[in-house]
Amino acid sequence: MNDPPTGASLSRVVRVSIKRPGLTIGVCLTLALAGLVVTARHLTFQTSSVELLPPHHIYVQRFKEYLRDFGELNDIVIAIEAPSPSRAEVYADRLATEIKRLPGAGRVAYRVDPDLFAGQALLYLSTPELDDLADKIRLHRPFIERYAARPTLAELLDAIGDEIARRLALGFVDLGLDGGGTEKVDAGFVDALLGVVAEGVEGVGVGASPWARVFTSAAEHERSGYFFSADDRLLFLLVEPRREAANFTDNERFIAAIRGAIRTLRATYPDVAAGATGTPALSNDEMLTAFRDSTMATLLAVTLTVGALFLVMRCAVVPLVMTAVLLASLAWSLGIITATVGHLTVFSVMFISLLIGIGIDYGVYLFFRYEEELGLGRTPQQALDATAAGSGPGILFGALAAAGTFGVLMLTEFRGIQEFGFVAGIAILMAFIAMLTLFPALLVTMHRRPVPAPAAAGAGGAADVPLLGHLLRRRVSILIVAAALTSGALLALPAVRFDYSRLNLQARGTESVIWERKIMESRRSGFAALATADSLPELKAKQEAFSALPAVSELVSVLKLVPADQDAKIAAVRRLAPLVADVHLGHESAVDVAAIRTALATLRHRLTIAAVEAEGRTAAATLRSARDRADALLGRLQRGDAELASRLAQVQASLRDDFAAKLDTLQDNLAPRHVTVRELPPDLTRKFIGASGRLLMLIYPAIDTWDRDGAREFVRQLRSVDAAVTGSPVISYEASRLVEAAYWHGTLYAAALVAVLAVVMLRRPLDAVLALVPMALGTLWTIGFMPVLGLSFNLANVWGLPLIIGASAEYGLNVVLRYRERTVAGGAPFPRSGILAVVLNGLTNMAGFGSLMVARHQGIFGLGLFLTIGSAAALASSLLLLPTLLCLVDRAFPPFAARGTERIHDAISMRAGALRTDLHAARPDARRRGG
């Protein structure tokens, strides 16, 4: 009878490889060098996540169109948190200046500057704000006119004191007693004014102008056009990113420079916090962390893997040679990937780390069987031939199972995962080919001599591994523990969750994540959906429809730059104009300290009366604060010093100049005309008007779109208005949905593929079922342990399922193959070489996967923990439960087991006879070599 087709074919491959080992080594290394040269010259990085999505989807097509039409769509978002809006504005002005100085800086937007709308600024207030402004001017008009005629500090204090006295006499002071009438004194203005004077007298500079309370509406920062959140907690500064070609972290240096500028300003603004987030910043932070973690994990995996090989093999040369062969296969893989795909992505680049733990397996299986054959007195060539015939099918199954579990991902819809499946599959197959060609050639070249045969285990011995034999004598305990683990895992399945949030995958303390969460607390996000309109009427209709959706917090378009209700606002401005049009500023006289002291004393007295009258009312606290300020200031003036007059002169000049500036600004905008899109400055419109004339809308969510349910609801509501809506929230939602579906489907495809391969390789359904027990239970136990360890499935670890399936199936099939082979030959059913190879492969896999747990990136850490648990579960089920089941099945069905091994027995007999003949012929040479 002939050899089994698979074993015979693999034997021929090995014989060809070792016939001229020097030639084989030369060819393999030449191919490796060629692969590295091609890779260095032509391999690129695909940084655009949009290019990894299925191109036929409308949201992908629209996003690509918008990129061509509008340029960069996702801004770097800098969120500023300050004690007050005015402080945030000052900081934003300074930070924007610093960022504009950075090399390659593009558009920096943080406000709509009213100066760009000379004469039209008042139209950017709402109609209620215009009415509020008119009320304030009407309230303060008497002392506005009085101060304007004689703009001195003494006159201002006198005018305020007289106004308080007049209101007290009329009973209409703002003490909360007038039922909301407009004839009242603004106590806040008095308090702010006295605060400014006190700061100036103490020489600490002049603070916020009190005139802002007179010449602005209640929301000054809105009129000034700064981009504030709805709750006014955060001010947003939007920076156009600058991509760095052929680099995964394509904004790394620019974002680092922005963060450097923020750090530099901390000394000047210690009370202000700021941070960068948005799509470019989050992607940059994730990529940097992931690559640093992956590099560290890869180095650790190599160290642990080679260390484990040293420890178990008890030699230094072979582990290094095996690692070198693996690196050569990596060079082949990179060359093929460059020639076919042409680039790597954030998905496919991970195959390098995977290859270390998986690719070394095939060399381990081959080497331990090779050592076993050498121990039987065979020459290296004969040992390698026997190894390929006996263990080759199991190694081939492991390679096909591993490559297949990734290859089936090519059947999914997500292009990024398709490429990952192809790249990982190619890398695994190249590792298998290298271990079956280059590694045997190197082993032969090393001239290993036959070693004395170890004492064979008795025919009735349970195993060549004493510890395993000892454990297998406790079969009942093993079955009880396995049943308990299986029952517990089944009960735990309902508690397993899927966490869809990318934010939870990032390293703890990541700046972009921290600030995105802060923005979310303000009922907004740094990530906007996108939609367009072809005309202004369509834009207005869509904007109204989107704005009415509960899931939308804010919509920004070119219409935000065009005032709404312009007719009503122009009418309101015309009603406001007579109140200030005829106010003209007189000449300033020298500061009079005595007059100021007298006016301040009078004002303090009247504030004391007003505070008493207001007790228990809303204005009481402000009036008491103003009285205390006046009292402290009066004491300071009475003490006096040499610089007092000059400081008062500075305060008087500052108040006059600020009054003049605000009065001029107001008077310059009292005759507005209608504002149209065509009149808007190009610097403002280029973000919202594309080269084709299309009009862009940025739609910000009011709900948490990092949560799957929130993202689904946000996208659903948006699509009820426009089915072609796109942008980061939409793409992230669709990508997560596709990734999840791809890996779930990939897991099912992988399980089916492995089952078919097991049946083909073993050719007995019962043996195939037994070989797949570690796959089924190892996967189930792993999932069952997840709730116990606080793990959830996420977009980083869900692709570990196919990997666990492939590894556990490999362990199981190799155990079954060696068991059948040895029981037919009459030897110990679980040979040391086979068991040790499975153990070592399991340990190297756990070392490779466990090294990922050094990562700061929570997704990579979770993946490492998930895969380590999976490898341990698969190894335990393969080495304890599977041998127990094999022994029980053969004991229960001995005739069935005997029939099932006849083909293997015939094949082994034929191979053994051929090898005995070869060995007999080779022994004279061996004896001459001292063998």
Short mmCIF file of C-alpha atoms in Angstrom, two decimals, residues 184-618:
data_model
loop_
_atom_site.label_atom_id
_atom_site.label_comp_id
_atom_site.label_asym_id
_atom_site.label_seq_id
_atom_site.Cartn_x
_atom_site.Cartn_y
_atom_site.Cartn_z
CA LYS A 184 -34.35 100.49 37.56
CA VAL A 185 -30.64 100.77 38.36
CA ASP A 186 -28.35 97.92 37.29
CA ALA A 187 -26.56 97.01 40.52
CA GLY A 188 -24.24 94.69 38.59
CA PHE A 189 -22.94 97.60 36.54
CA VAL A 190 -22.13 99.57 39.71
CA ASP A 191 -20.37 96.56 41.27
CA ALA A 192 -18.33 95.89 38.11
CA LEU A 193 -17.36 99.57 37.79
CA LEU A 194 -16.12 99.78 41.37
CA GLY A 195 -14.18 96.54 40.85
CA VAL A 196 -12.40 98.02 37.83
CA VAL A 197 -11.53 101.19 39.75
CA ALA A 198 -10.22 99.18 42.72
CA GLU A 199 -8.00 97.00 40.52
CA GLY A 200 -6.61 100.06 38.78
CA VAL A 201 -5.85 101.82 42.05
CA GLU A 202 -4.02 98.73 43.35
CA GLY A 203 -1.94 98.61 40.17
CA VAL A 204 -3.05 95.13 39.06
CA GLY A 205 -4.42 96.34 35.74
CA VAL A 206 -7.91 97.11 34.56
CA GLY A 207 -10.28 94.15 34.47
CA ALA A 208 -13.31 93.47 32.34
CA SER A 209 -15.04 96.61 31.17
CA PRO A 210 -18.29 97.49 32.97
CA TRP A 211 -19.51 99.10 29.74
CA ALA A 212 -20.09 95.59 28.36
CA ARG A 213 -23.22 95.53 30.55
CA VAL A 214 -24.45 98.70 28.89
CA PHE A 215 -23.64 98.31 25.23
CA THR A 216 -24.22 94.57 24.75
CA SER A 217 -27.01 92.10 25.18
CA ALA A 218 -27.06 89.59 28.00
CA ALA A 219 -24.86 87.23 25.98
CA GLU A 220 -21.84 89.25 24.89
CA HIS A 221 -19.82 86.25 23.77
CA GLU A 222 -22.57 85.24 21.35
CA ARG A 223 -22.51 88.69 19.77
CA SER A 224 -18.75 88.53 19.50
CA GLY A 225 -19.14 85.37 17.41
CA TYR A 226 -17.06 82.90 19.45
CA PHE A 227 -17.89 79.21 19.07
CA PHE A 228 -19.28 78.27 22.47
CA SER A 229 -21.07 75.12 23.52
CA ALA A 230 -24.77 75.33 24.30
CA ASP A 231 -24.10 75.52 28.04
CA ASP A 232 -21.25 78.07 27.62
CA ARG A 233 -18.80 75.78 29.43
CA LEU A 234 -16.53 75.22 26.45
CA LEU A 235 -15.20 77.36 23.62
CA PHE A 236 -14.22 75.53 20.43
CA LEU A 237 -11.28 76.30 18.20
CA LEU A 238 -11.29 74.41 14.89
CA VAL A 239 -8.00 73.74 13.11
CA GLU A 240 -7.66 72.33 9.62
CA PRO A 241 -5.38 69.25 9.82
CA ARG A 242 -2.28 68.77 7.74
CA ARG A 243 -1.77 65.22 6.50
CA GLU A 244 1.68 63.64 6.40
CA ALA A 245 1.71 61.28 3.43
CA ALA A 246 2.57 57.57 3.78
CA ASN A 247 2.38 57.71 7.53
CA PHE A 248 -0.21 56.01 9.72
CA THR A 249 -0.12 58.92 12.15
CA ASP A 250 -0.73 61.51 9.46
CA ASN A 251 -1.07 64.52 11.78
CA GLU A 252 1.39 63.49 14.45
CA ARG A 253 3.83 66.40 14.28
CA PHE A 254 1.17 69.05 13.74
CA ILE A 255 -0.99 67.85 16.65
CA ALA A 256 2.10 67.56 18.84
CA ALA A 257 2.97 71.17 17.98
CA ILE A 258 -0.55 72.32 18.88
CA ARG A 259 -0.35 70.54 22.23
CA GLY A 260 3.07 72.09 22.77
CA ALA A 261 1.55 75.53 22.26
CA ILE A 262 -1.16 74.70 24.81
CA ARG A 263 1.47 73.62 27.34
CA THR A 264 3.43 76.81 26.76
CA LEU A 265 0.38 78.94 27.60
CA ARG A 266 -0.26 77.20 30.94
CA ALA A 267 2.13 79.53 32.75
CA THR A 268 0.30 82.60 31.41
CA TYR A 269 -3.21 81.15 31.84
CA PRO A 270 -3.04 78.76 34.81
CA ASP A 271 -6.81 78.91 35.30
CA VAL A 272 -7.58 77.77 31.73
CA ALA A 273 -7.53 74.17 30.48
CA ALA A 274 -7.51 73.14 26.83
CA GLY A 275 -7.06 69.97 24.81
CA ALA A 276 -7.19 68.66 21.25
CA THR A 277 -9.76 66.12 20.09
CA GLY A 278 -11.85 65.47 16.98
CA THR A 279 -11.41 62.76 14.36
CA PRO A 280 -7.78 63.61 13.41
CA ALA A 281 -6.63 63.89 17.03
CA LEU A 282 -8.41 60.74 18.19
CA SER A 283 -7.07 58.73 15.24
CA ASN A 284 -3.58 60.13 15.82
CA ASP A 285 -3.63 59.26 19.52
CA GLU A 286 -4.98 55.78 18.85
CA MET A 287 -2.43 55.05 16.14
CA LEU A 288 0.52 56.30 18.18
CA THR A 289 -0.49 54.29 21.22
CA ALA A 290 -1.29 51.18 19.19
CA PHE A 291 1.99 51.23 17.27
CA ARG A 292 4.10 51.87 20.34
CA ASP A 293 2.28 49.12 22.20
CA SER A 294 2.49 46.73 19.24
CA THR A 295 6.22 47.35 18.86
CA MET A 296 6.86 46.71 22.53
CA ALA A 297 4.58 43.65 22.50
CA THR A 298 6.28 42.26 19.38
CA LEU A 299 9.75 42.58 20.94
CA LEU A 300 8.47 40.98 24.14
CA ALA A 301 6.77 38.20 22.16
CA VAL A 302 9.98 37.41 20.29
CA THR A 303 11.95 37.38 23.56
CA LEU A 304 9.46 35.15 25.37
CA THR A 305 9.02 32.81 22.40
CA VAL A 306 12.73 32.32 21.83
CA GLY A 307 13.23 32.01 25.58
CA ALA A 308 10.60 29.27 25.77
CA LEU A 309 12.29 27.45 22.88
CA PHE A 310 15.66 27.70 24.62
CA LEU A 311 14.18 26.39 27.86
CA VAL A 312 12.36 23.40 26.37
CA MET A 313 14.81 22.46 23.60
CA ARG A 314 17.83 23.04 25.86
CA CYS A 315 19.92 24.31 23.00
CA ALA A 316 20.69 27.73 21.58
CA VAL A 317 21.22 27.16 17.87
CA VAL A 318 17.92 25.62 16.78
CA PRO A 319 15.64 28.33 18.30
CA LEU A 320 17.70 31.01 16.59
CA VAL A 321 17.61 29.14 13.30
CA MET A 322 13.84 28.68 13.64
CA THR A 323 13.40 32.40 14.31
CA ALA A 324 15.57 33.25 11.30
CA VAL A 325 13.42 31.01 9.10
CA LEU A 326 10.32 32.79 10.40
CA LEU A 327 11.85 36.18 9.55
CA ALA A 328 12.67 34.94 6.05
CA SER A 329 9.05 33.88 5.58
CA LEU A 330 8.00 37.35 6.75
CA ALA A 331 10.17 38.89 4.02
CA TRP A 332 8.48 36.62 1.44
CA SER A 333 5.09 37.65 2.75
CA LEU A 334 5.87 41.35 2.54
CA GLY A 335 7.06 40.95 -1.04
CA ILE A 336 3.86 39.14 -2.06
CA ILE A 337 1.69 41.68 -0.21
CA THR A 338 3.50 44.56 -1.91
CA ALA A 339 3.07 42.97 -5.33
CA THR A 340 -0.63 42.20 -4.82
CA VAL A 341 -2.24 44.59 -2.36
CA GLY A 342 0.42 47.29 -2.46
CA HIS A 343 -0.21 48.72 1.01
CA LEU A 344 -0.78 47.93 4.65
CA THR A 345 -3.60 49.24 6.80
CA VAL A 346 -4.21 49.53 10.51
CA PHE A 347 -5.86 46.10 10.26
CA SER A 348 -3.33 44.21 8.12
CA VAL A 349 -0.21 45.53 9.86
CA MET A 350 -1.13 43.39 12.87
CA PHE A 351 -0.18 40.20 11.00
CA ILE A 352 3.46 40.70 12.00
CA SER A 353 2.68 40.22 15.68
CA LEU A 354 0.42 37.26 14.90
CA LEU A 355 3.02 35.54 12.79
CA ILE A 356 5.45 35.22 15.68
CA GLY A 357 3.14 33.11 17.82
CA ILE A 358 1.51 31.13 15.00
CA GLY A 359 4.28 30.66 12.46
CA ILE A 360 6.74 29.18 14.93
CA ASP A 361 4.28 26.34 15.63
CA TYR A 362 5.07 24.51 12.39
CA GLY A 363 8.79 24.48 13.10
CA VAL A 364 8.18 23.20 16.62
CA TYR A 365 6.05 20.27 15.43
CA LEU A 366 8.61 19.42 12.76
CA PHE A 367 11.62 19.65 15.06
CA PHE A 368 10.24 17.51 17.89
CA ARG A 369 9.20 14.75 15.49
CA TYR A 370 12.56 15.07 13.78
CA GLU A 371 14.31 14.60 17.14
CA GLU A 372 12.17 11.55 17.81
CA GLU A 373 13.13 10.00 14.49
CA LEU A 374 16.80 10.78 15.08
CA GLY A 375 16.49 9.03 18.41
CA LEU A 376 15.48 5.88 16.54
CA GLY A 377 18.87 5.88 14.82
CA ARG A 378 17.95 7.45 11.52
CA THR A 379 20.06 9.87 9.53
CA PRO A 380 18.93 13.50 9.29
CA GLN A 381 17.59 12.92 5.76
CA GLN A 382 15.68 9.82 6.81
CA ALA A 383 14.38 11.53 9.95
CA LEU A 384 13.12 14.49 7.97
CA ASP A 385 11.47 12.18 5.42
CA ALA A 386 9.72 10.27 8.20
CA THR A 387 8.74 13.50 9.91
CA ALA A 388 7.12 14.87 6.76
CA ALA A 389 5.24 11.60 6.21
CA GLY A 390 4.07 11.21 9.81
CA SER A 391 3.63 14.72 11.22
CA GLY A 392 3.41 16.60 7.93
CA PRO A 393 -0.37 16.17 7.58
CA GLY A 394 -0.94 17.54 11.07
CA ILE A 395 1.35 20.52 10.39
CA LEU A 396 -0.39 21.11 7.08
CA PHE A 397 -3.76 21.01 8.81
CA GLY A 398 -2.58 23.58 11.35
CA ALA A 399 -1.38 25.88 8.58
CA LEU A 400 -4.51 25.45 6.48
CA ALA A 401 -6.74 25.94 9.52
CA ALA A 402 -4.92 29.09 10.62
CA ALA A 403 -4.68 30.52 7.11
CA GLY A 404 -8.27 29.51 6.43
CA THR A 405 -9.64 31.17 9.56
CA PHE A 406 -8.18 34.43 8.27
CA GLY A 407 -8.76 33.71 4.60
CA VAL A 408 -12.52 33.35 5.10
CA LEU A 409 -12.54 37.02 6.15
CA MET A 410 -12.09 37.79 2.45
CA LEU A 411 -15.73 36.74 2.04
CA THR A 412 -16.87 39.67 4.18
CA GLU A 413 -17.97 43.08 2.93
CA PHE A 414 -15.47 45.27 4.78
CA ARG A 415 -12.49 45.91 2.50
CA GLY A 416 -10.11 46.52 5.40
CA ILE A 417 -10.95 43.12 6.89
CA GLN A 418 -10.76 41.47 3.47
CA GLU A 419 -7.20 42.73 3.10
CA PHE A 420 -6.36 41.69 6.65
CA GLY A 421 -7.62 38.17 5.94
CA PHE A 422 -5.55 37.94 2.75
CA VAL A 423 -2.38 39.35 4.34
CA ALA A 424 -2.57 37.16 7.46
CA GLY A 425 -3.39 34.07 5.40
CA ILE A 426 -0.44 34.65 3.07
CA ALA A 427 1.90 35.21 6.01
CA ILE A 428 0.85 31.94 7.65
CA LEU A 429 1.21 29.94 4.44
CA MET A 430 4.66 31.43 3.82
CA ALA A 431 5.67 30.45 7.36
CA PHE A 432 4.49 26.88 6.70
CA ILE A 433 6.38 26.68 3.39
CA ALA A 434 9.55 28.06 4.99
CA MET A 435 9.37 25.57 7.83
CA LEU A 436 8.94 22.72 5.32
CA THR A 437 11.73 23.80 2.95
CA LEU A 438 14.26 26.23 4.40
CA PHE A 439 14.20 24.83 7.94
CA PRO A 440 14.89 21.18 6.88
CA ALA A 441 17.70 22.40 4.61
CA LEU A 442 19.27 24.24 7.52
CA LEU A 443 18.86 21.22 9.81
CA VAL A 444 20.65 18.99 7.31
CA THR A 445 23.38 21.59 6.86
CA MET A 446 23.96 21.61 10.62
CA HIS A 447 24.97 17.87 10.33
CA ARG A 448 23.07 16.64 13.34
CA ARG A 449 24.20 13.11 14.28
CA PRO A 450 21.82 10.35 15.30
CA VAL A 451 21.40 10.09 19.06
CA PRO A 452 20.84 6.94 21.10
CA ALA A 453 17.23 5.84 21.11
CA PRO A 454 15.46 6.60 24.38
CA ALA A 455 13.94 3.77 26.35
CA ALA A 456 10.59 3.07 24.79
CA ALA A 457 7.52 3.10 26.92
CA GLY A 458 5.96 -0.23 27.52
CA ALA A 459 3.10 -1.26 25.36
CA GLY A 460 0.70 -0.87 28.17
CA GLY A 461 2.10 2.44 29.33
CA ALA A 462 -0.35 5.27 29.42
CA ALA A 463 2.02 7.83 27.94
CA ASP A 464 5.61 8.79 27.30
CA VAL A 465 4.91 11.85 29.49
CA PRO A 466 4.68 10.77 33.17
CA LEU A 467 2.73 13.81 34.31
CA LEU A 468 0.12 13.34 31.58
CA GLY A 469 -0.18 9.65 32.45
CA HIS A 470 -0.69 10.55 36.08
CA LEU A 471 -3.45 13.05 35.20
CA LEU A 472 -5.22 10.70 32.80
CA ARG A 473 -5.69 8.18 35.59
CA ARG A 474 -8.14 10.72 37.07
CA ARG A 475 -10.52 10.61 34.14
CA VAL A 476 -13.66 11.03 36.22
CA SER A 477 -12.30 14.20 37.81
CA ILE A 478 -11.34 15.57 34.39
CA LEU A 479 -14.83 14.91 33.01
CA ILE A 480 -16.49 16.50 36.07
CA VAL A 481 -14.33 19.62 35.81
CA ALA A 482 -14.96 19.85 32.05
CA ALA A 483 -18.72 19.48 32.57
CA ALA A 484 -18.67 22.14 35.30
CA LEU A 485 -16.71 24.56 33.10
CA THR A 486 -19.06 23.93 30.19
CA SER A 487 -22.18 24.42 32.31
CA GLY A 488 -20.77 27.58 33.86
CA ALA A 489 -19.84 28.96 30.45
CA LEU A 490 -23.32 28.29 29.10
CA LEU A 491 -24.86 30.07 32.09
CA ALA A 492 -22.50 33.02 31.63
CA LEU A 493 -23.28 33.52 27.94
CA PRO A 494 -26.26 35.88 28.52
CA ALA A 495 -23.97 38.18 30.55
CA VAL A 496 -21.51 38.65 27.66
CA ARG A 497 -21.81 42.11 26.16
CA PHE A 498 -20.48 43.91 23.09
CA ASP A 499 -18.95 47.34 23.76
CA TYR A 500 -19.13 49.39 20.57
CA SER A 501 -17.42 52.54 21.87
CA ARG A 502 -14.01 53.30 20.39
CA LEU A 503 -13.40 55.64 23.31
CA ASN A 504 -13.28 52.68 25.69
CA LEU A 505 -10.53 51.09 23.61
CA GLN A 506 -8.09 53.96 24.06
CA ALA A 507 -5.37 54.22 26.65
CA ARG A 508 -6.46 55.68 29.97
CA GLY A 509 -5.64 59.37 30.15
CA THR A 510 -5.68 59.90 26.37
CA GLU A 511 -6.16 63.64 25.84
CA SER A 512 -8.52 63.39 22.86
CA VAL A 513 -10.78 60.97 24.76
CA ILE A 514 -10.88 63.12 27.89
CA TRP A 515 -11.91 66.20 25.94
CA GLU A 516 -14.40 64.36 23.75
CA ARG A 517 -16.14 63.19 26.92
CA LYS A 518 -16.17 66.76 28.24
CA ILE A 519 -17.72 67.95 24.99
CA MET A 520 -20.34 65.20 25.22
CA GLU A 521 -21.29 66.48 28.68
CA SER A 522 -22.19 69.78 27.03
CA ARG A 523 -24.67 67.93 24.77
CA ARG A 524 -22.46 68.08 21.74
CA SER A 525 -19.61 66.12 20.17
CA GLY A 526 -16.40 66.88 18.35
CA PHE A 527 -17.66 64.65 15.53
CA ALA A 528 -20.27 65.97 13.10
CA ALA A 529 -22.39 64.24 10.48
CA LEU A 530 -22.43 65.79 7.00
CA ALA A 531 -25.15 66.59 4.52
CA THR A 532 -25.40 68.97 1.57
CA ALA A 533 -27.89 70.96 -0.45
CA ASP A 534 -27.75 72.25 -4.01
CA SER A 535 -29.44 75.58 -3.33
CA LEU A 536 -30.21 78.00 -0.53
CA PRO A 537 -33.93 77.14 -0.43
CA GLU A 538 -33.06 73.44 -0.15
CA LEU A 539 -30.47 74.25 2.49
CA LYS A 540 -33.02 76.17 4.56
CA ALA A 541 -35.56 73.36 4.28
CA LYS A 542 -33.06 70.66 5.26
CA GLN A 543 -31.64 72.75 8.07
CA GLU A 544 -35.09 73.26 9.55
CA ALA A 545 -35.83 69.54 9.25
CA PHE A 546 -32.52 68.46 10.81
CA SER A 547 -32.74 71.04 13.60
CA ALA A 548 -36.18 69.74 14.57
CA LEU A 549 -34.77 66.26 15.28
CA PRO A 550 -34.39 65.41 19.00
CA ALA A 551 -31.02 63.75 18.37
CA VAL A 552 -29.48 66.94 16.90
CA SER A 553 -27.89 69.49 19.22
CA GLU A 554 -26.61 71.99 16.67
CA LEU A 555 -26.40 72.46 12.93
CA VAL A 556 -23.74 74.65 11.34
CA SER A 557 -23.93 75.81 7.75
CA VAL A 558 -23.41 78.95 5.73
CA LEU A 559 -26.82 80.06 6.97
CA LYS A 560 -25.27 80.46 10.40
CA LEU A 561 -23.34 83.31 8.82
CA VAL A 562 -26.49 84.81 7.32
CA PRO A 563 -28.73 86.40 9.95
CA ALA A 564 -32.26 85.08 10.21
CA ASP A 565 -35.35 87.34 10.43
CA GLN A 566 -33.45 90.26 8.96
CA ASP A 567 -36.52 92.42 8.36
CA ALA A 568 -37.57 92.23 12.02
CA LYS A 569 -34.01 92.86 13.20
CA ILE A 570 -33.53 95.87 10.92
CA ALA A 571 -36.76 97.32 12.33
CA ALA A 572 -35.50 96.69 15.89
CA VAL A 573 -32.20 98.42 15.10
CA ARG A 574 -34.07 101.41 13.73
CA ARG A 575 -35.98 101.67 17.01
CA LEU A 576 -32.68 101.47 18.88
CA ALA A 577 -30.87 104.09 16.79
CA PRO A 578 -32.43 107.27 18.29
CA LEU A 579 -31.29 106.25 21.77
CA VAL A 580 -27.57 106.54 20.97
CA ALA A 581 -27.24 108.23 17.56
CA ASP A 582 -26.89 111.72 19.04
CA VAL A 583 -24.57 110.81 21.92
CA HIS A 584 -21.16 112.43 21.43
CA LEU A 585 -18.10 112.18 23.62
CA GLY A 586 -16.76 115.36 25.17
CA HIS A 587 -13.22 116.27 26.16
CA GLU A 588 -11.57 114.60 29.13
CA SER A 589 -10.27 116.81 31.92
CA ALA A 590 -7.51 116.05 34.38
CA VAL A 591 -8.21 113.63 37.19
CA ASP A 592 -9.52 115.24 40.38
CA VAL A 593 -8.76 113.01 43.38
CA ALA A 594 -10.78 115.14 45.84
CA ALA A 595 -13.84 115.16 43.57
CA ILE A 596 -13.55 111.39 43.15
CA ARG A 597 -13.33 110.91 46.93
CA THR A 598 -16.45 113.06 47.47
CA ALA A 599 -18.44 111.32 44.75
CA LEU A 600 -17.40 107.90 46.09
CA ALA A 601 -18.49 108.78 49.64
CA THR A 602 -21.90 109.85 48.37
CA LEU A 603 -22.23 106.69 46.31
CA ARG A 604 -21.29 104.50 49.29
CA HIS A 605 -23.98 106.14 51.43
CA ARG A 606 -26.66 105.58 48.79
CA LEU A 607 -25.56 101.99 48.21
CA THR A 608 -25.89 101.35 51.96
CA ILE A 609 -29.50 102.56 51.89
CA ALA A 610 -30.26 100.56 48.77
CA ALA A 611 -28.77 97.39 50.27
CA VAL A 612 -30.97 97.73 53.36
CA GLU A 613 -34.07 98.24 51.21
CA ALA A 614 -33.19 95.20 49.12
CA GLU A 615 -32.70 92.80 52.03
CA GLY A 616 -34.15 89.41 51.13
CA ARG A 617 -34.45 90.34 47.46
CA THR A 618 -32.51 89.19 44.40
#
